[in-house]
Amino acid sequence: MSNMNEAMPEIKRLCLATEQSHIAANAMMLTKLDELNSQVLSQRAEIENLTTAVRTLTAIVKSMKTIKPKAKGNPDDDFPILYEEDLIEVDHKISQDSRGIYANSMRKFLRQGRLSRSIRSIFSEDILLNYNVDGCKNKKRLKDHEHLFRSLMDAIGKVEPTLPSEKVLSKAMRCVKNCAAKKKGRVDDDPLSFLNVEMNDGQK
């Protein structure tokens, strides 16, 4: 019994030490948890900031796609349209505000003669041969260049007000194609015939 009494203080000391150790361990664990929680909150804030930045950039990019550049300089300088990339560029230049300006510019060119000839002041022969209004018969579709096409329709409507503008344009483009086919046929028959063609065109 006396041995038990003598051991009690030691047992109490060990129990107290164990309890204090557990308390210290718990405190350390709570500290770690607080640190982890702080890191999670910090990372969450960074993610939210990044998300906001991405949304802002996305909105800016979308707005840039919808903004059309304003036409600069004299629209007359954009004609004739020689290549497909020029066709795309001019179409991109034409906005709701500049549509009338381009229509007036094209009207001036179209009034210089018969439409089957004056259309060459708007488009190069290469464009006229490779395109038609609706993209049929393995040709490219001029209507795909919507802003330019509408301005052209406005211009033709003022030059040929009694006929549907699309019909007038289709006829003019067919005339160019037929003329080119005839020239090609003559050249195939006589390799030097292009000299006569150029001389005749110059006299007309």
PDB file of C-alpha atoms in Angstrom:
ATOM      1  CA  MET A   1       0.000   0.000   0.000  1.00  0.00           C
ATOM      2  CA  SER A   2       2.831   2.314   0.873  1.00  0.00           C
ATOM      3  CA  ASN A   3       4.396   1.560  -2.500  1.00  0.00           C
ATOM      4  CA  MET A   4       1.164   2.569  -4.193  1.00  0.00           C
ATOM      5  CA  ASN A   5       1.065   5.806  -2.279  1.00  0.00           C
ATOM      6  CA  GLU A   6       4.633   6.509  -3.217  1.00  0.00           C
ATOM      7  CA  ALA A   7       3.874   5.851  -6.910  1.00  0.00           C
ATOM      8  CA  MET A   8       0.838   8.127  -7.061  1.00  0.00           C
ATOM      9  CA  PRO A   9       2.774  11.393  -7.462  1.00  0.00           C
ATOM     10  CA  GLU A  10       4.746   9.883 -10.318  1.00  0.00           C
ATOM     11  CA  ILE A  11       1.576   8.609 -11.964  1.00  0.00           C
ATOM     12  CA  LYS A  12      -0.028  12.029 -11.613  1.00  0.00           C
ATOM     13  CA  ARG A  13       3.070  13.644 -13.056  1.00  0.00           C
ATOM     14  CA  LEU A  14       3.031  11.284 -16.024  1.00  0.00           C
ATOM     15  CA  CYS A  15      -0.680  11.851 -16.571  1.00  0.00           C
ATOM     16  CA  LEU A  16      -0.190  15.593 -16.400  1.00  0.00           C
ATOM     17  CA  ALA A  17       2.740  15.397 -18.797  1.00  0.00           C
ATOM     18  CA  THR A  18       0.707  13.255 -21.184  1.00  0.00           C
ATOM     19  CA  GLU A  19      -2.222  15.656 -21.001  1.00  0.00           C
ATOM     20  CA  GLN A  20       0.037  18.621 -21.619  1.00  0.00           C
ATOM     21  CA  SER A  21       1.608  16.782 -24.534  1.00  0.00           C
ATOM     22  CA  HIS A  22      -1.834  16.138 -26.020  1.00  0.00           C
ATOM     23  CA  ILE A  23      -2.785  19.761 -25.495  1.00  0.00           C
ATOM     24  CA  ALA A  24       0.417  20.896 -27.199  1.00  0.00           C
ATOM     25  CA  ALA A  25      -0.148  18.448 -30.060  1.00  0.00           C
ATOM     26  CA  ASN A  26      -3.730  19.635 -30.466  1.00  0.00           C
ATOM     27  CA  ALA A  27      -2.595  23.249 -30.404  1.00  0.00           C
ATOM     28  CA  MET A  28       0.022  22.500 -33.046  1.00  0.00           C
ATOM     29  CA  MET A  29      -2.578  20.703 -35.164  1.00  0.00           C
ATOM     30  CA  LEU A  30      -4.971  23.623 -34.836  1.00  0.00           C
ATOM     31  CA  THR A  31      -2.188  25.984 -35.880  1.00  0.00           C
ATOM     32  CA  LYS A  32      -1.473  23.839 -38.944  1.00  0.00           C
ATOM     33  CA  LEU A  33      -5.159  23.717 -39.785  1.00  0.00           C
ATOM     34  CA  ASP A  34      -5.361  27.496 -39.494  1.00  0.00           C
ATOM     35  CA  GLU A  35      -2.365  27.841 -41.810  1.00  0.00           C
ATOM     36  CA  LEU A  36      -3.888  25.434 -44.340  1.00  0.00           C
ATOM     37  CA  ASN A  37      -7.200  27.248 -44.152  1.00  0.00           C
ATOM     38  CA  SER A  38      -5.435  30.561 -44.751  1.00  0.00           C
ATOM     39  CA  GLN A  39      -3.627  29.087 -47.759  1.00  0.00           C
ATOM     40  CA  VAL A  40      -6.880  27.715 -49.166  1.00  0.00           C
ATOM     41  CA  LEU A  41      -8.593  31.075 -48.734  1.00  0.00           C
ATOM     42  CA  SER A  42      -5.629  32.830 -50.349  1.00  0.00           C
ATOM     43  CA  GLN A  43      -5.626  30.435 -53.303  1.00  0.00           C
ATOM     44  CA  ARG A  44      -9.378  30.787 -53.641  1.00  0.00           C
ATOM     45  CA  ALA A  45      -8.984  34.557 -53.813  1.00  0.00           C
ATOM     46  CA  GLU A  46      -6.285  34.177 -56.465  1.00  0.00           C
ATOM     47  CA  ILE A  47      -8.516  31.839 -58.472  1.00  0.00           C
ATOM     48  CA  GLU A  48     -11.378  34.332 -58.249  1.00  0.00           C
ATOM     49  CA  ASN A  49      -9.054  37.118 -59.409  1.00  0.00           C
ATOM     50  CA  LEU A  50      -7.851  34.982 -62.318  1.00  0.00           C
ATOM     51  CA  THR A  51     -11.426  34.090 -63.219  1.00  0.00           C
ATOM     52  CA  THR A  52     -12.374  37.762 -63.215  1.00  0.00           C
ATOM     53  CA  ALA A  53      -9.355  38.604 -65.372  1.00  0.00           C
ATOM     54  CA  VAL A  54     -10.229  35.859 -67.870  1.00  0.00           C
ATOM     55  CA  ARG A  55     -13.820  37.092 -68.086  1.00  0.00           C
ATOM     56  CA  THR A  56     -12.619  40.638 -68.656  1.00  0.00           C
ATOM     57  CA  LEU A  57     -10.204  39.569 -71.405  1.00  0.00           C
ATOM     58  CA  THR A  58     -12.911  37.449 -73.027  1.00  0.00           C
ATOM     59  CA  ALA A  59     -15.276  40.411 -73.073  1.00  0.00           C
ATOM     60  CA  ILE A  60     -12.563  42.621 -74.589  1.00  0.00           C
ATOM     61  CA  VAL A  61     -11.789  40.074 -77.323  1.00  0.00           C
ATOM     62  CA  LYS A  62     -15.478  39.681 -78.162  1.00  0.00           C
ATOM     63  CA  SER A  63     -15.943  43.432 -78.357  1.00  0.00           C
ATOM     64  CA  MET A  64     -12.900  43.725 -80.637  1.00  0.00           C
ATOM     65  CA  LYS A  65     -14.448  41.193 -83.012  1.00  0.00           C
ATOM     66  CA  THR A  66     -17.636  43.205 -83.296  1.00  0.00           C
ATOM     67  CA  ILE A  67     -15.967  46.583 -83.789  1.00  0.00           C
ATOM     68  CA  LYS A  68     -15.481  47.322 -87.472  1.00  0.00           C
ATOM     69  CA  PRO A  69     -12.674  49.687 -88.433  1.00  0.00           C
ATOM     70  CA  LYS A  70     -13.857  53.011 -89.759  1.00  0.00           C
ATOM     71  CA  ALA A  71     -13.158  53.695 -93.373  1.00  0.00           C
ATOM     72  CA  LYS A  72     -10.203  56.002 -93.775  1.00  0.00           C
ATOM     73  CA  GLY A  73      -9.184  58.074 -96.749  1.00  0.00           C
ATOM     74  CA  ASN A  74     -11.017  58.144-100.044  1.00  0.00           C
ATOM     75  CA  PRO A  75     -13.183  55.053-100.739  1.00  0.00           C
ATOM     76  CA  ASP A  76     -12.433  55.524-104.444  1.00  0.00           C
ATOM     77  CA  ASP A  77      -8.901  54.331-103.702  1.00  0.00           C
ATOM     78  CA  ASP A  78     -10.225  50.871-102.784  1.00  0.00           C
ATOM     79  CA  PHE A  79     -11.369  50.225-106.359  1.00  0.00           C
ATOM     80  CA  PRO A  80     -10.967  48.246-108.438  1.00  0.00           C
ATOM     81  CA  ILE A  81     -10.789  45.316-106.036  1.00  0.00           C
ATOM     82  CA  LEU A  82      -8.035  43.162-107.494  1.00  0.00           C
ATOM     83  CA  TYR A  83      -7.688  40.126-105.245  1.00  0.00           C
ATOM     84  CA  GLU A  84      -9.779  38.093-102.852  1.00  0.00           C
ATOM     85  CA  GLU A  85      -7.921  39.456 -99.826  1.00  0.00           C
ATOM     86  CA  ASP A  86      -8.788  42.977-101.024  1.00  0.00           C
ATOM     87  CA  LEU A  87     -12.413  41.905-101.305  1.00  0.00           C
ATOM     88  CA  ILE A  88     -12.376  40.761 -97.689  1.00  0.00           C
ATOM     89  CA  GLU A  89     -10.618  43.932 -96.549  1.00  0.00           C
ATOM     90  CA  VAL A  90     -13.039  46.300 -98.278  1.00  0.00           C
ATOM     91  CA  ASP A  91     -16.024  44.345 -96.962  1.00  0.00           C
ATOM     92  CA  HIS A  92     -14.568  44.669 -93.471  1.00  0.00           C
ATOM     93  CA  LYS A  93     -14.136  48.422 -93.895  1.00  0.00           C
ATOM     94  CA  ILE A  94     -17.775  49.003 -94.731  1.00  0.00           C
ATOM     95  CA  SER A  95     -19.915  49.651 -91.676  1.00  0.00           C
ATOM     96  CA  GLN A  96     -23.459  50.902 -91.323  1.00  0.00           C
ATOM     97  CA  ASP A  97     -22.107  54.457 -91.271  1.00  0.00           C
ATOM     98  CA  SER A  98     -19.879  54.123 -94.347  1.00  0.00           C
ATOM     99  CA  ARG A  99     -22.216  51.999 -96.475  1.00  0.00           C
ATOM    100  CA  GLY A 100     -23.660  55.060 -98.217  1.00  0.00           C
ATOM    101  CA  ILE A 101     -20.204  56.507 -98.851  1.00  0.00           C
ATOM    102  CA  TYR A 102     -19.058  53.323-100.582  1.00  0.00           C
ATOM    103  CA  ALA A 103     -22.315  53.066-102.515  1.00  0.00           C
ATOM    104  CA  ASN A 104     -21.806  56.593-103.865  1.00  0.00           C
ATOM    105  CA  SER A 105     -18.205  55.790-104.752  1.00  0.00           C
ATOM    106  CA  MET A 106     -19.207  52.674-106.701  1.00  0.00           C
ATOM    107  CA  ARG A 107     -22.062  54.536-108.362  1.00  0.00           C
ATOM    108  CA  LYS A 108     -19.569  57.039-109.812  1.00  0.00           C
ATOM    109  CA  PHE A 109     -17.572  54.207-111.377  1.00  0.00           C
ATOM    110  CA  LEU A 110     -20.629  52.344-112.651  1.00  0.00           C
ATOM    111  CA  ARG A 111     -21.959  55.432-114.432  1.00  0.00           C
ATOM    112  CA  GLN A 112     -18.877  55.625-116.639  1.00  0.00           C
ATOM    113  CA  GLY A 113     -20.342  53.267-119.241  1.00  0.00           C
ATOM    114  CA  ARG A 114     -22.335  50.111-119.813  1.00  0.00           C
ATOM    115  CA  LEU A 115     -22.442  48.082-116.638  1.00  0.00           C
ATOM    116  CA  SER A 116     -20.827  45.082-118.331  1.00  0.00           C
ATOM    117  CA  ARG A 117     -17.774  47.317-118.811  1.00  0.00           C
ATOM    118  CA  SER A 118     -17.942  49.684-115.854  1.00  0.00           C
ATOM    119  CA  ILE A 119     -18.187  46.743-113.439  1.00  0.00           C
ATOM    120  CA  ARG A 120     -14.493  46.253-114.187  1.00  0.00           C
ATOM    121  CA  SER A 121     -13.909  49.511-112.328  1.00  0.00           C
ATOM    122  CA  ILE A 122     -15.255  47.788-109.223  1.00  0.00           C
ATOM    123  CA  PHE A 123     -13.770  44.297-109.601  1.00  0.00           C
ATOM    124  CA  SER A 124     -10.805  42.907-111.466  1.00  0.00           C
ATOM    125  CA  GLU A 125     -11.461  40.345-114.168  1.00  0.00           C
ATOM    126  CA  ASP A 126     -10.063  37.662-111.872  1.00  0.00           C
ATOM    127  CA  ILE A 127     -12.734  38.436-109.264  1.00  0.00           C
ATOM    128  CA  LEU A 128     -15.477  38.623-111.895  1.00  0.00           C
ATOM    129  CA  LEU A 129     -14.489  35.261-113.371  1.00  0.00           C
ATOM    130  CA  ASN A 130     -14.247  33.420-110.072  1.00  0.00           C
ATOM    131  CA  TYR A 131     -17.345  34.818-108.385  1.00  0.00           C
ATOM    132  CA  ASN A 132     -21.038  35.098-109.042  1.00  0.00           C
ATOM    133  CA  VAL A 133     -23.910  36.416-106.956  1.00  0.00           C
ATOM    134  CA  ASP A 134     -25.066  33.168-105.325  1.00  0.00           C
ATOM    135  CA  GLY A 135     -21.974  30.974-105.630  1.00  0.00           C
ATOM    136  CA  CYS A 136     -23.520  28.530-108.091  1.00  0.00           C
ATOM    137  CA  LYS A 137     -21.716  26.598-110.852  1.00  0.00           C
ATOM    138  CA  ASN A 138     -18.599  26.089-108.720  1.00  0.00           C
ATOM    139  CA  LYS A 139     -18.038  29.827-108.305  1.00  0.00           C
ATOM    140  CA  LYS A 140     -17.458  31.735-105.088  1.00  0.00           C
ATOM    141  CA  ARG A 141     -20.392  33.578-103.562  1.00  0.00           C
ATOM    142  CA  LEU A 142     -20.260  37.364-103.725  1.00  0.00           C
ATOM    143  CA  LYS A 143     -23.118  37.610-101.238  1.00  0.00           C
ATOM    144  CA  ASP A 144     -20.812  36.213 -98.566  1.00  0.00           C
ATOM    145  CA  HIS A 145     -19.218  39.669 -98.479  1.00  0.00           C
ATOM    146  CA  GLU A 146     -22.433  41.082 -97.106  1.00  0.00           C
ATOM    147  CA  HIS A 147     -21.523  44.709 -96.445  1.00  0.00           C
ATOM    148  CA  LEU A 148     -19.832  45.216 -99.797  1.00  0.00           C
ATOM    149  CA  PHE A 149     -22.647  43.428-101.607  1.00  0.00           C
ATOM    150  CA  ARG A 150     -25.328  45.615-100.036  1.00  0.00           C
ATOM    151  CA  SER A 151     -23.434  48.777-100.936  1.00  0.00           C
ATOM    152  CA  LEU A 152     -23.040  47.498-104.486  1.00  0.00           C
ATOM    153  CA  MET A 153     -26.772  46.773-104.696  1.00  0.00           C
ATOM    154  CA  ASP A 154     -27.484  50.338-103.552  1.00  0.00           C
ATOM    155  CA  ALA A 155     -25.125  51.701-106.201  1.00  0.00           C
ATOM    156  CA  ILE A 156     -26.574  49.588-109.020  1.00  0.00           C
ATOM    157  CA  GLY A 157     -30.092  50.542-107.942  1.00  0.00           C
ATOM    158  CA  LYS A 158     -29.246  54.189-108.551  1.00  0.00           C
ATOM    159  CA  VAL A 159     -27.605  53.498-111.917  1.00  0.00           C
ATOM    160  CA  GLU A 160     -30.256  51.029-113.178  1.00  0.00           C
ATOM    161  CA  PRO A 161     -33.366  51.900-111.140  1.00  0.00           C
ATOM    162  CA  THR A 162     -35.835  50.082-113.409  1.00  0.00           C
ATOM    163  CA  LEU A 163     -34.386  46.574-112.967  1.00  0.00           C
ATOM    164  CA  PRO A 164     -33.612  44.365-109.942  1.00  0.00           C
ATOM    165  CA  SER A 165     -30.044  45.105-108.889  1.00  0.00           C
ATOM    166  CA  GLU A 166     -29.077  41.446-108.463  1.00  0.00           C
ATOM    167  CA  LYS A 167     -30.286  40.650-111.967  1.00  0.00           C
ATOM    168  CA  VAL A 168     -28.321  43.571-113.408  1.00  0.00           C
ATOM    169  CA  LEU A 169     -25.155  42.478-111.600  1.00  0.00           C
ATOM    170  CA  SER A 170     -25.548  38.840-112.660  1.00  0.00           C
ATOM    171  CA  LYS A 171     -25.960  39.873-116.287  1.00  0.00           C
ATOM    172  CA  ALA A 172     -22.897  42.132-116.168  1.00  0.00           C
ATOM    173  CA  MET A 173     -20.769  39.379-114.626  1.00  0.00           C
ATOM    174  CA  ARG A 174     -21.975  36.878-117.235  1.00  0.00           C
ATOM    175  CA  CYS A 175     -20.989  39.298-119.992  1.00  0.00           C
ATOM    176  CA  VAL A 176     -17.471  39.510-118.572  1.00  0.00           C
ATOM    177  CA  LYS A 177     -17.256  35.709-118.370  1.00  0.00           C
ATOM    178  CA  ASN A 178     -18.551  35.293-121.929  1.00  0.00           C
ATOM    179  CA  CYS A 179     -16.111  37.882-123.240  1.00  0.00           C
ATOM    180  CA  ALA A 180     -13.222  36.164-121.452  1.00  0.00           C
ATOM    181  CA  ALA A 181     -14.284  32.790-122.857  1.00  0.00           C
ATOM    182  CA  LYS A 182     -14.397  34.200-126.403  1.00  0.00           C
ATOM    183  CA  LYS A 183     -10.950  35.736-125.994  1.00  0.00           C
ATOM    184  CA  LYS A 184      -9.614  32.447-124.686  1.00  0.00           C
ATOM    185  CA  GLY A 185     -11.139  30.606-127.632  1.00  0.00           C
ATOM    186  CA  ARG A 186      -9.522  32.974-130.109  1.00  0.00           C
ATOM    187  CA  VAL A 187      -6.163  32.658-128.378  1.00  0.00           C
ATOM    188  CA  ASP A 188      -6.428  28.866-128.441  1.00  0.00           C
ATOM    189  CA  ASP A 189      -7.082  28.991-132.196  1.00  0.00           C
ATOM    190  CA  ASP A 190      -4.460  31.644-132.903  1.00  0.00           C
ATOM    191  CA  PRO A 191      -1.794  32.278-130.207  1.00  0.00           C
ATOM    192  CA  LEU A 192      -1.212  35.797-131.618  1.00  0.00           C
ATOM    193  CA  SER A 193      -4.870  36.773-131.724  1.00  0.00           C
ATOM    194  CA  PHE A 194      -4.645  38.467-128.328  1.00  0.00           C
ATOM    195  CA  LEU A 195      -2.804  41.305-130.091  1.00  0.00           C
ATOM    196  CA  ASN A 196      -5.853  41.988-132.248  1.00  0.00           C
ATOM    197  CA  VAL A 197      -8.132  41.694-129.226  1.00  0.00           C
ATOM    198  CA  GLU A 198      -6.141  44.295-127.312  1.00  0.00           C
ATOM    199  CA  MET A 199      -6.060  46.631-130.320  1.00  0.00           C
ATOM    200  CA  ASN A 200      -9.815  46.295-130.829  1.00  0.00           C
ATOM    201  CA  ASP A 201     -10.482  46.896-127.139  1.00  0.00           C
ATOM    202  CA  GLY A 202      -8.330  49.999-127.271  1.00  0.00           C
ATOM    203  CA  GLN A 203     -10.301  51.379-130.218  1.00  0.00           C
ATOM    204  CA  LYS A 204     -13.682  50.880-128.550  1.00  0.00           C
TER     205      LYS A 204
END
